[in-house]
CSV table of C-alpha atoms and ligand atoms in Angstrom, one decimal:
chain,number,residue,atom,x,y,z
A,1,MET,CA,149.5,6.6,169.8
A,2,HIS,CA,150.4,10.7,169.6
A,3,THR,CA,152.6,10.0,173.2
A,4,CYS,CA,154.8,7.9,171.2
A,5,ILE,CA,156.1,9.1,168.5
A,6,HIS,CA,155.9,12.2,170.6
A,7,PHE,CA,158.0,11.0,172.6
A,8,PHE,CA,160.0,8.4,171.1
A,9,PHE,CA,161.7,10.4,168.9
A,10,PHE,CA,163.1,12.7,171.5
A,11,PHE,CA,163.8,9.5,173.2
A,12,TYR,CA,166.7,8.3,169.7
A,13,ASN,CA,167.5,12.2,170.3
A,14,PHE,CA,169.3,11.6,172.9
A,15,LEU,CA,170.8,8.6,172.5
A,16,ALA,CA,172.0,10.4,170.0
A,17,PHE,CA,173.7,13.2,171.9
A,18,LEU,CA,174.8,10.9,174.3
A,19,ASN,CA,176.6,9.0,172.2
A,20,ASN,CA,178.3,12.0,170.8
A,21,ASP,CA,181.8,12.3,171.3
A,22,LEU,CA,181.7,15.4,173.5
A,23,TRP,CA,179.4,13.0,176.4
A,24,ARG,CA,181.5,10.5,175.4
A,25,GLY,CA,184.7,12.4,176.5
A,26,LEU,CA,182.6,14.3,179.2
A,27,ASN,CA,182.7,10.3,180.7
A,28,LEU,CA,179.3,10.7,181.3
A,29,ILE,CA,178.1,7.5,180.6
A,30,SER,CA,181.0,5.4,178.6
A,31,LYS,CA,180.5,2.0,180.4
A,32,GLY,CA,178.0,2.6,182.7
A,33,LYS,CA,180.6,4.6,185.0
A,34,ASN,CA,179.8,6.6,187.8
A,35,ARG,CA,176.8,8.6,186.8
A,36,THR,CA,175.2,10.1,190.1
A,37,HIS,CA,178.7,12.5,190.1
A,38,ALA,CA,177.9,14.1,186.5
A,39,ALA,CA,174.4,14.6,187.7
A,40,HIS,CA,175.0,15.8,191.1
A,41,ASN,CA,177.3,18.2,189.0
A,42,TYR,CA,173.9,19.5,187.8
A,43,GLY,CA,171.6,19.5,190.9
A,44,TYR,CA,169.6,16.2,189.8
A,45,SER,CA,170.5,13.0,192.4
A,46,GLY,CA,169.0,13.8,194.5
A,47,ASN,CA,165.7,12.0,196.0
A,48,ASN,CA,162.6,14.1,196.0
A,49,SER,CA,160.5,12.6,193.0
A,50,LEU,CA,160.5,13.1,189.8
A,51,ASP,CA,158.4,15.8,189.7
A,52,SER,CA,159.8,18.1,192.1
A,53,LYS,CA,163.6,17.5,190.0
A,54,MET,CA,161.4,18.5,186.4
A,55,ASN,CA,160.4,20.9,188.1
A,56,GLU,CA,163.7,22.9,189.5
A,57,LEU,CA,165.1,22.7,186.2
A,58,ARG,CA,161.2,24.0,184.2
A,59,GLU,CA,161.6,27.4,187.5
A,60,ARG,CA,165.2,27.4,185.9
A,61,VAL,CA,164.9,28.0,182.4
A,62,ILE,CA,162.2,29.7,182.9
A,63,SER,CA,163.8,32.1,185.4
A,64,LYS,CA,166.5,32.9,182.8
A,65,ASN,CA,164.0,33.3,180.3
A,66,VAL,CA,161.1,35.4,181.3
A,67,ASN,CA,160.8,37.7,178.4
A,68,GLU,CA,160.5,34.7,175.9
A,69,PRO,CA,156.7,33.3,176.3
A,70,GLU,CA,157.6,31.4,173.2
A,71,PHE,CA,160.8,30.0,174.0
A,72,LEU,CA,158.9,28.5,176.9
A,73,GLN,CA,156.6,27.1,174.4
A,74,ALA,CA,159.2,25.2,173.0
A,75,PHE,CA,160.7,24.1,175.7
A,76,GLU,CA,157.8,23.1,178.3
A,77,GLU,CA,156.6,20.6,175.4
A,78,VAL,CA,159.7,19.1,174.8
A,79,LEU,CA,160.0,18.6,178.6
A,80,GLU,CA,157.1,17.1,179.3
A,81,CYS,CA,157.9,14.8,176.6
A,82,LEU,CA,160.4,13.7,178.1
A,83,LYS,CA,159.2,12.0,181.8
A,84,PRO,CA,159.6,9.0,180.5
A,85,VAL,CA,163.3,9.9,179.2
A,86,PHE,CA,164.0,10.9,182.8
A,87,LYS,CA,162.6,8.3,184.4
A,88,LYS,CA,164.9,6.4,183.0
A,89,ASP,CA,168.3,8.4,184.4
A,90,ASN,CA,168.3,11.2,186.2
A,91,ILE,CA,170.9,12.8,184.2
A,92,TYR,CA,169.1,13.5,181.5
A,93,LEU,CA,167.2,16.8,182.7
A,94,GLY,CA,171.8,17.9,183.8
A,95,VAL,CA,171.5,17.1,179.3
A,96,LEU,CA,167.8,18.7,178.6
A,97,GLU,CA,169.3,22.2,181.1
A,98,ASN,CA,172.2,22.0,178.8
A,99,ILE,CA,170.5,22.0,175.3
A,100,ALA,CA,167.9,24.6,176.4
A,101,GLU,CA,170.6,27.2,176.6
A,102,PRO,CA,172.0,28.2,173.0
A,103,GLU,CA,176.6,28.5,172.7
A,104,ARG,CA,175.3,31.5,170.4
A,105,VAL,CA,173.4,34.8,170.1
A,106,ILE,CA,174.3,37.1,167.8
A,107,GLN,CA,171.5,40.1,167.5
A,108,PHE,CA,173.2,43.4,164.6
A,109,ARG,CA,172.0,46.5,163.0
A,110,VAL,CA,170.3,45.5,159.4
A,111,PRO,CA,170.2,49.1,157.5
A,112,TRP,CA,169.0,49.4,154.3
A,113,ILE,CA,167.1,52.4,151.8
A,114,ASN,CA,164.6,52.5,150.2
A,115,ASP,CA,163.4,52.9,146.9
A,116,LYS,CA,162.4,57.3,147.8
A,117,GLY,CA,165.6,57.1,150.2
A,118,GLU,CA,164.0,56.9,153.4
A,119,HIS,CA,166.9,55.3,156.1
A,120,LYS,CA,166.1,51.6,157.5
A,121,ILE,CA,167.2,50.3,159.8
A,122,ASN,CA,165.8,46.7,161.5
A,123,ARG,CA,167.0,44.0,163.8
A,124,GLY,CA,169.1,41.1,162.9
A,125,TYR,CA,169.7,37.8,164.6
A,126,ARG,CA,170.8,33.9,164.2
A,127,VAL,CA,171.2,31.6,167.6
A,128,GLN,CA,174.0,29.2,167.0
A,129,TYR,CA,172.2,26.1,170.4
A,130,SER,CA,173.6,23.6,169.1
A,131,SER,CA,177.4,22.0,167.7
A,132,VAL,CA,176.6,18.7,169.4
A,133,LEU,CA,176.4,16.8,166.1
A,134,GLY,CA,178.0,19.4,163.3
A,135,PRO,CA,178.0,23.1,162.0
A,136,TYR,CA,174.4,24.9,163.7
A,137,LYS,CA,171.6,23.9,160.2
A,138,GLY,CA,167.8,25.9,160.1
A,139,GLY,CA,166.8,28.1,158.4
A,140,LEU,CA,166.3,32.5,157.7
A,141,ARG,CA,162.3,33.9,158.6
A,142,PHE,CA,161.5,37.2,157.7
A,143,HIS,CA,158.5,38.3,159.0
A,144,PRO,CA,157.5,41.6,161.3
A,145,SER,CA,156.9,39.4,164.5
A,146,VAL,CA,160.4,37.5,164.4
A,147,ASN,CA,162.0,38.9,167.0
A,148,LEU,CA,164.4,35.9,169.8
A,149,SER,CA,162.0,34.8,171.4
A,150,VAL,CA,160.7,33.4,168.7
A,151,ILE,CA,164.8,32.8,166.8
A,152,LYS,CA,165.6,30.5,169.7
A,153,PHE,CA,162.2,28.5,169.6
A,154,LEU,CA,162.2,27.7,166.0
A,155,GLY,CA,166.5,27.3,166.5
A,156,PHE,CA,165.2,25.1,170.0
A,157,GLU,CA,163.7,22.5,167.7
A,158,GLN,CA,165.6,23.1,164.8
A,159,ILE,CA,168.2,20.6,167.3
A,160,PHE,CA,165.7,18.2,167.5
A,161,LYS,CA,164.6,18.1,163.7
A,162,ASN,CA,167.7,17.4,162.4
A,163,SER,CA,169.2,15.3,164.7
A,164,LEU,CA,166.0,12.4,163.5
A,165,THR,CA,168.1,13.3,159.8
A,166,SER,CA,171.1,10.9,161.5
A,167,LEU,CA,173.5,13.2,159.3
A,168,SER,CA,175.8,15.5,161.0
A,169,MET,CA,174.3,18.6,161.3
A,170,GLY,CA,173.8,21.7,164.2
A,171,GLY,CA,171.0,23.3,165.3
A,172,GLY,CA,170.7,26.9,165.2
A,173,LYS,CA,167.8,29.1,163.5
A,174,GLY,CA,167.4,34.3,162.1
A,175,GLY,CA,166.2,36.3,160.8
A,176,SER,CA,165.2,39.5,161.3
A,177,ASP,CA,162.0,41.5,162.2
A,178,PHE,CA,161.3,43.2,157.7
A,179,ASP,CA,158.4,42.8,156.7
A,180,PRO,CA,158.7,41.3,152.6
A,181,LYS,CA,155.2,42.1,152.3
A,182,GLY,CA,155.0,44.8,149.9
A,183,LYS,CA,158.4,45.8,148.9
A,184,THR,CA,159.7,45.8,145.4
A,185,GLU,CA,162.8,44.0,144.8
A,186,ASN,CA,164.7,46.7,144.6
A,187,GLU,CA,164.2,46.5,148.5
A,188,ILE,CA,163.9,42.9,149.0
A,189,ILE,CA,167.5,42.4,147.3
A,190,LYS,CA,169.1,45.9,149.4
A,191,PHE,CA,167.6,44.0,152.6
A,192,CYS,CA,169.0,40.7,151.5
A,193,GLN,CA,172.4,42.5,150.9
A,194,SER,CA,172.4,44.0,154.0
A,195,PHE,CA,171.7,41.5,156.4
A,196,MET,CA,174.6,38.7,154.6
A,197,THR,CA,177.0,41.8,154.6
A,198,ASN,CA,176.3,41.2,159.0
A,199,LEU,CA,176.0,37.9,158.5
A,200,CYS,CA,178.5,37.0,156.4
A,201,ARG,CA,180.6,36.2,159.3
A,202,TYR,CA,179.6,33.9,161.5
A,203,ILE,CA,178.1,31.2,158.9
A,204,GLY,CA,180.9,29.2,156.7
A,205,HIS,CA,180.0,25.0,155.7
A,206,ASN,CA,181.9,24.2,158.4
A,207,THR,CA,180.3,26.6,160.9
A,208,ASP,CA,177.2,27.2,160.2
A,209,VAL,CA,174.5,26.7,157.2
A,210,PRO,CA,171.4,29.1,156.9
A,211,ALA,CA,168.3,27.8,155.1
A,212,GLY,CA,164.6,29.5,154.3
A,213,ASP,CA,162.1,30.8,156.0
A,214,ILE,CA,158.5,32.8,156.3
A,215,GLY,CA,159.6,35.6,153.9
A,216,VAL,CA,162.8,34.2,152.6
A,217,GLY,CA,162.1,31.9,149.3
A,218,GLY,CA,164.6,30.9,147.1
A,219,ARG,CA,164.3,34.0,145.2
A,220,GLU,CA,165.7,35.8,148.4
A,221,ILE,CA,169.3,32.8,148.5
A,222,GLY,CA,169.2,34.1,145.8
A,223,TYR,CA,170.3,37.3,146.9
A,224,LEU,CA,171.4,36.0,150.5
A,225,PHE,CA,174.5,34.2,148.0
A,226,GLY,CA,174.8,36.1,145.8
A,227,GLN,CA,176.4,38.2,148.6
A,228,TYR,CA,178.0,36.0,150.4
A,229,LYS,CA,180.4,34.9,147.8
A,230,LYS,CA,180.8,38.4,146.4
A,231,LEU,CA,182.7,38.7,150.6
A,232,LYS,CA,184.4,36.4,151.3
A,233,ASN,CA,185.9,35.6,148.0
A,234,SER,CA,184.2,31.9,148.2
A,235,PHE,CA,181.8,29.6,146.3
A,236,GLU,CA,181.2,27.3,148.8
A,237,GLY,CA,178.0,25.0,150.2
A,238,VAL,CA,176.3,28.3,152.8
A,239,LEU,CA,173.2,28.1,152.7
A,240,THR,CA,170.4,25.2,151.5
A,241,GLY,CA,167.9,26.2,149.2
A,242,LYS,CA,169.4,27.8,146.3
A,243,ASN,CA,168.3,27.3,142.7
A,244,VAL,CA,169.3,24.2,141.4
A,245,LYS,CA,170.7,25.7,138.6
A,246,TRP,CA,173.6,27.1,140.8
A,247,GLY,CA,174.2,24.4,143.2
A,248,GLY,CA,170.5,24.0,145.3
A,249,SER,CA,169.4,20.3,145.2
A,250,ASN,CA,166.6,19.0,143.2
A,251,ILE,CA,162.8,18.7,144.8
A,252,ARG,CA,163.7,20.3,147.9
A,253,SER,CA,161.0,22.9,147.4
A,254,GLU,CA,159.0,19.6,147.3
A,255,ALA,CA,160.6,17.7,150.4
A,256,THR,CA,158.6,19.1,153.5
A,257,GLY,CA,155.3,19.3,152.3
A,258,TYR,CA,155.6,16.2,150.3
A,259,GLY,CA,157.3,14.3,153.8
A,260,VAL,CA,154.5,15.5,155.6
A,261,ILE,CA,152.0,13.6,153.6
A,262,TYR,CA,153.4,10.7,152.9
A,263,PHE,CA,154.3,10.4,157.1
A,264,ALA,CA,150.1,11.4,157.4
A,265,GLU,CA,149.1,8.9,155.3
A,266,ASN,CA,151.8,6.2,156.7
A,267,VAL,CA,150.1,6.6,159.9
A,268,LEU,CA,146.2,6.3,158.9
A,269,LYS,CA,147.6,3.1,156.9
A,270,ASP,CA,148.3,2.4,160.1
A,271,MET,CA,144.7,2.0,160.5
A,272,ASN,CA,143.2,0.2,157.6
A,273,GLU,CA,142.4,4.1,156.1
A,274,SER,CA,143.7,6.0,153.4
A,275,LEU,CA,144.0,9.9,151.9
A,276,LYS,CA,141.7,9.2,149.4
A,277,ASP,CA,138.0,11.4,150.0
A,278,LYS,CA,139.0,13.1,153.2
A,279,ARG,CA,138.7,16.7,153.7
A,280,CYS,CA,141.4,18.6,154.9
A,281,VAL,CA,142.0,21.8,156.0
A,282,VAL,CA,144.8,23.7,155.2
A,283,SER,CA,146.4,26.5,156.4
A,284,GLY,CA,149.1,28.8,154.7
A,285,SER,CA,150.2,29.2,151.0
A,286,GLY,CA,153.9,29.1,151.4
A,287,ASN,CA,156.2,26.7,149.9
A,288,VAL,CA,154.7,23.9,152.5
A,289,ALA,CA,150.9,24.4,151.5
A,290,GLN,CA,151.5,24.8,148.5
A,291,TYR,CA,153.2,21.5,147.9
A,292,LEU,CA,151.0,19.5,150.4
A,293,VAL,CA,148.3,20.3,148.9
A,294,GLU,CA,149.7,19.6,145.8
A,295,LYS,CA,150.9,15.9,147.3
A,296,LEU,CA,147.1,15.8,148.9
A,297,ILE,CA,144.9,16.1,145.5
A,298,GLU,CA,147.3,13.8,144.2
A,299,LYS,CA,146.5,11.0,147.3
A,300,GLY,CA,142.5,12.0,145.9
A,301,GLY,CA,142.5,14.3,149.2
A,302,ILE,CA,139.7,17.6,148.5
A,303,VAL,CA,141.6,21.1,150.2
A,304,LEU,CA,139.0,23.4,151.1
A,305,THR,CA,140.7,25.9,152.2
A,306,MET,CA,143.7,27.4,152.3
A,307,SER,CA,145.2,31.1,153.8
A,308,ASP,CA,147.8,34.2,153.8
A,309,SER,CA,148.2,36.5,156.7
A,310,ASP,CA,144.9,38.4,156.0
A,311,GLY,CA,142.7,35.9,155.6
A,312,TYR,CA,141.0,32.3,153.7
A,313,ILE,CA,140.1,31.1,150.9
A,314,TYR,CA,137.1,28.1,150.9
A,315,GLU,CA,136.6,25.4,147.3
A,316,PRO,CA,133.7,23.9,148.4
A,317,ASN,CA,134.6,20.7,146.3
A,318,GLY,CA,138.1,20.6,146.8
A,319,PHE,CA,141.2,22.5,145.2
A,320,THR,CA,141.3,20.7,141.4
A,321,LYS,CA,145.4,20.5,140.6
A,322,GLU,CA,145.2,23.4,137.9
A,323,GLN,CA,143.7,25.6,140.3
A,324,LEU,CA,146.4,25.1,142.9
A,325,SER,CA,149.0,26.8,140.0
A,326,HIS,CA,146.6,30.1,140.0
A,327,ILE,CA,147.8,30.5,143.7
A,328,MET,CA,150.7,29.5,143.6
A,329,ASP,CA,151.3,31.9,140.3
A,330,ILE,CA,149.4,34.3,142.9
A,331,LYS,CA,152.2,33.5,145.7
A,332,ASN,CA,155.4,32.8,143.7
A,333,VAL,CA,155.2,34.3,140.6
A,334,ARG,CA,153.1,37.3,141.4
A,335,ARG,CA,153.7,37.7,145.1
A,336,GLU,CA,150.3,39.7,146.2
A,337,ARG,CA,147.0,38.4,148.3
A,338,ILE,CA,145.3,34.6,148.9
A,339,LYS,CA,142.2,36.9,147.4
A,340,GLU,CA,143.2,36.1,143.9
A,341,TYR,CA,142.3,33.6,143.9
A,342,LEU,CA,138.8,34.7,143.6
A,343,LYS,CA,139.4,35.6,140.0
A,344,TYR,CA,140.1,32.6,139.2
A,345,SER,CA,136.6,30.5,140.5
A,346,LYS,CA,133.5,30.7,140.4
A,347,THR,CA,132.8,28.2,143.4
A,348,ALA,CA,135.7,29.7,145.7
A,349,SER,CA,134.6,32.3,148.5
A,350,TYR,CA,137.2,34.4,150.9
A,351,PHE,CA,136.3,35.0,154.6
A,352,GLY,CA,139.1,37.5,155.4
A,353,LYS,CA,141.0,38.3,158.9
A,354,GLU,CA,140.2,34.7,159.9
A,355,LYS,CA,141.3,31.4,160.2
A,356,PRO,CA,140.3,28.4,157.8
A,357,TRP,CA,139.5,26.1,161.4
A,358,SER,CA,136.1,26.2,161.3
A,359,VAL,CA,135.3,24.4,158.3
A,360,PRO,CA,134.2,21.0,158.9
A,361,CYS,CA,136.8,18.1,158.2
A,362,ASP,CA,138.4,14.8,158.6
A,363,LEU,CA,142.1,16.3,158.5
A,364,ALA,CA,143.2,19.5,159.6
A,365,PHE,CA,147.3,20.3,158.1
A,366,PRO,CA,148.1,23.8,159.7
A,367,CYS,CA,150.8,24.8,157.3
A,368,ALA,CA,151.4,27.9,158.5
A,369,THR,CA,153.2,30.1,161.5
A,370,GLN,CA,153.5,29.4,165.3
A,371,ASN,CA,150.3,28.7,167.9
A,372,GLU,CA,147.8,29.6,165.4
A,373,ILE,CA,145.5,26.6,166.8
A,374,ASN,CA,144.8,27.8,169.7
A,375,ASN,CA,142.2,27.1,172.6
A,376,LYS,CA,138.8,27.6,170.5
A,377,ASP,CA,140.8,26.9,168.2
A,378,ALA,CA,140.9,22.8,169.0
A,379,ASP,CA,137.1,23.5,170.3
A,380,LEU,CA,136.1,23.9,167.1
A,381,LEU,CA,137.7,21.1,165.5
A,382,ILE,CA,136.9,19.3,167.6
A,383,LYS,CA,132.8,19.9,167.4
A,384,ASN,CA,133.6,19.1,163.7
A,385,ASN,CA,135.3,16.4,164.1
A,386,CYS,CA,137.9,16.6,163.3
A,387,LYS,CA,140.3,12.9,163.2
A,388,MET,CA,143.7,14.2,163.3
A,389,VAL,CA,145.7,17.3,163.1
A,390,VAL,CA,149.6,16.9,161.6
A,391,GLU,CA,151.5,19.1,161.6
A,392,GLY,CA,153.5,20.8,158.8
A,393,ALA,CA,154.4,24.2,160.5
A,394,ASN,CA,156.9,25.4,163.2
A,395,MET,CA,155.1,24.8,166.9
A,396,PRO,CA,151.7,25.3,164.3
A,397,THR,CA,149.7,24.2,168.1
A,398,HIS,CA,149.7,26.3,171.5
A,399,ILE,CA,149.8,24.2,174.7
A,400,ASP,CA,147.1,24.2,175.6
A,401,ALA,CA,145.6,23.8,172.6
A,402,MET,CA,147.3,20.4,172.1
A,403,HIS,CA,147.2,19.2,176.1
A,404,LYS,CA,143.9,19.7,174.3
A,405,LEU,CA,143.1,18.0,171.8
A,406,LYS,CA,145.3,14.8,173.1
A,407,LYS,CA,142.6,14.6,176.1
A,408,ILE,CA,140.2,13.2,173.2
A,409,LYS,CA,142.2,11.0,171.2
A,410,LEU,CA,142.8,13.5,168.2
A,411,LEU,CA,145.2,11.7,166.9
A,412,TYR,CA,147.9,14.3,166.5
A,413,VAL,CA,150.5,14.2,164.6
A,414,HIS,CA,154.6,16.1,165.5
A,415,LEU,CA,155.0,18.6,163.1
A,416,LYS,CA,159.6,18.0,163.8
A,417,LEU,CA,159.1,14.1,162.1
A,418,LEU,CA,158.0,15.3,159.4
A,419,MET,CA,160.3,18.8,158.6
A,420,GLN,CA,163.0,17.7,157.1
A,421,GLY,CA,162.7,19.4,154.1
A,422,GLU,CA,167.0,21.3,155.0
B,1,LIG,C1,180.1,7.7,192.1
B,1,LIG,O1,181.0,9.2,192.6
B,1,LIG,C2,180.9,10.1,194.0
B,1,LIG,C3,181.2,11.5,193.7
B,1,LIG,O2,182.0,11.4,193.2
B,1,LIG,C4,181.8,8.8,195.0
B,1,LIG,O3,181.6,9.2,196.5
B,1,LIG,C5,180.8,7.3,194.3
B,1,LIG,O4,182.7,6.9,195.7
B,1,LIG,C6,181.8,7.5,193.5
B,1,LIG,N1,181.2,6.0,193.2
B,1,LIG,C7,181.6,4.3,192.4
B,1,LIG,C8,181.0,3.3,192.5
B,1,LIG,O5,182.8,4.4,191.8
B,2,LIG,C1,167.4,9.9,200.4
B,2,LIG,O1,167.6,8.8,200.9
B,2,LIG,C2,168.7,7.8,202.1
B,2,LIG,C3,168.8,6.8,201.0
B,2,LIG,O2,167.4,5.7,200.7
B,2,LIG,C4,167.7,8.7,202.6
B,2,LIG,O3,168.4,7.7,204.0
B,2,LIG,C5,168.3,10.2,202.7
B,2,LIG,O4,167.3,10.4,204.0
B,2,LIG,C6,166.7,10.9,202.0
B,2,LIG,N1,166.6,11.8,202.4
B,2,LIG,C7,166.1,12.7,202.1
B,2,LIG,C8,166.4,14.7,201.4
B,2,LIG,O5,164.8,12.1,202.0
B,3,LIG,C1,157.8,38.1,169.9
B,3,LIG,O1,157.3,38.1,169.7
B,3,LIG,C2,155.7,37.3,170.1
B,3,LIG,C3,154.9,37.3,169.4
B,3,LIG,O2,155.1,37.3,167.6
B,3,LIG,C4,155.2,37.8,171.5
B,3,LIG,O3,154.5,36.7,171.6
B,3,LIG,C5,156.5,37.5,172.1
B,3,LIG,O4,155.5,38.9,173.9
B,3,LIG,C6,157.5,38.7,171.5
B,3,LIG,N1,158.3,38.7,172.6
B,3,LIG,C7,159.5,40.3,173.6
B,3,LIG,C8,160.5,39.1,174.1
B,3,LIG,O5,159.0,40.8,172.7
B,4,LIG,C1,143.6,-3.6,159.5
B,4,LIG,O1,143.8,-4.3,159.0
B,4,LIG,C2,144.5,-5.4,160.1
B,4,LIG,C3,144.7,-6.8,158.6
B,4,LIG,O2,142.1,-6.4,158.7
B,4,LIG,C4,144.2,-5.3,160.7
B,4,LIG,O3,144.5,-7.1,161.5
B,4,LIG,C5,143.9,-4.9,162.3
B,4,LIG,O4,143.5,-5.0,163.5
B,4,LIG,C6,143.4,-4.0,161.5
B,4,LIG,N1,144.1,-2.5,162.4
B,4,LIG,C7,143.1,-1.4,162.5
B,4,LIG,C8,143.7,-0.3,163.7
B,4,LIG,O5,141.7,-1.6,162.5
């Protein structure tokens, strides 16, 4: 079942690409005309085996992006999933090669001054990946792990996620290696203003419309939007995730987390099961995790864990709505570490520097960051008889772990179907 979900989505996606005027213009598919010619131009028309053609494409992409492990991992996932599509027509190999190369990569300097009066330099990125279906669209991430490889993998996945909405949106992603953790309000303002001062010349409501991601929430979007408005003298829909008071959309914050749960619920329904009384392990405590947990509790699930990059909280009887509101307060208002939650619960324990995957569960919801489930974590989940992994983050499962989970027929639900919170 997992494989079906996986490639079906991509298949429809590609049809969307191929139906686009651009491709029609290139005469690639219109009325089944001569495809050999176009395919030949990509070099995939020979009569060697499909596997060797796929290898050829793989080699080409690897050789161009040697230092980008996250991007190559995302590419490999897509390549493997699409094999049935390539089997139908080799031309799709050429299409994928085309899509794998970003239309534009922007890197810029972000200078700002901290509260001690020291000059700091961070690096900003915007990767405008594909505008085949519409203006670039995708989040901004502020996190010390951000580099070109991370932004490219996110941007590449964003193309497919956005095309699923059937709205006219391309794909892109951006961010900075700036670490918002422990920064004062004043420092966040300074950084956001400097970041936007450079970014503003590349975005616009018909060009590229960024949103939030890790480290960029409603507060940061507010400072970014304010600076954009000031520089461009234009109040336009250039960022999503804005406060509803000034043009944001209702229920935007909840959309991703809720969406993951609605999807999980439907998958379970298909197996005559429900979320009720399922023991759930959740990682993360950001926007997605918070609303995902809220909905899970509402549906009768028992949420045993939540985490941040320092460690995880284990609540043996499951979080209540009230306990969740403490987590939200710690994370969204006070901006402290999740460990602070111990003050509000006599039953909870905290495990520093650990991920929650060793806690036995029926369902696992990775909602923190990329590659948070590795080979060893997959072994733990399998050993503890976890029935289903539902992704609420971008590429949270390492590709080796994914192969392992699929091999034992653990139901594995890919994120791209779900993350439509833009
Ligand atoms: C397809 O294109 C090739 C190369 O341009 C050409 O040799 C061939 O005759 C064409 N076939 C058809 C059916 O048009
Ligand atoms: C490809 O197929 C054609 C006919 O099917 C054959 O004549 C040709 O030798 C093959 N080429 C290769 C490189 O195998
Ligand atoms: C980018 O960062 C990731 C981890 O965040 C790392 O695995 C990767 O090697 C880095 N890539 C480059 C080019 O520095
Ligand atoms: C679910 O229940 C229906 C009706 O009782 C049955 O036809 C179907 O086979 C069941 N599906 C699974 C996966 O057990």
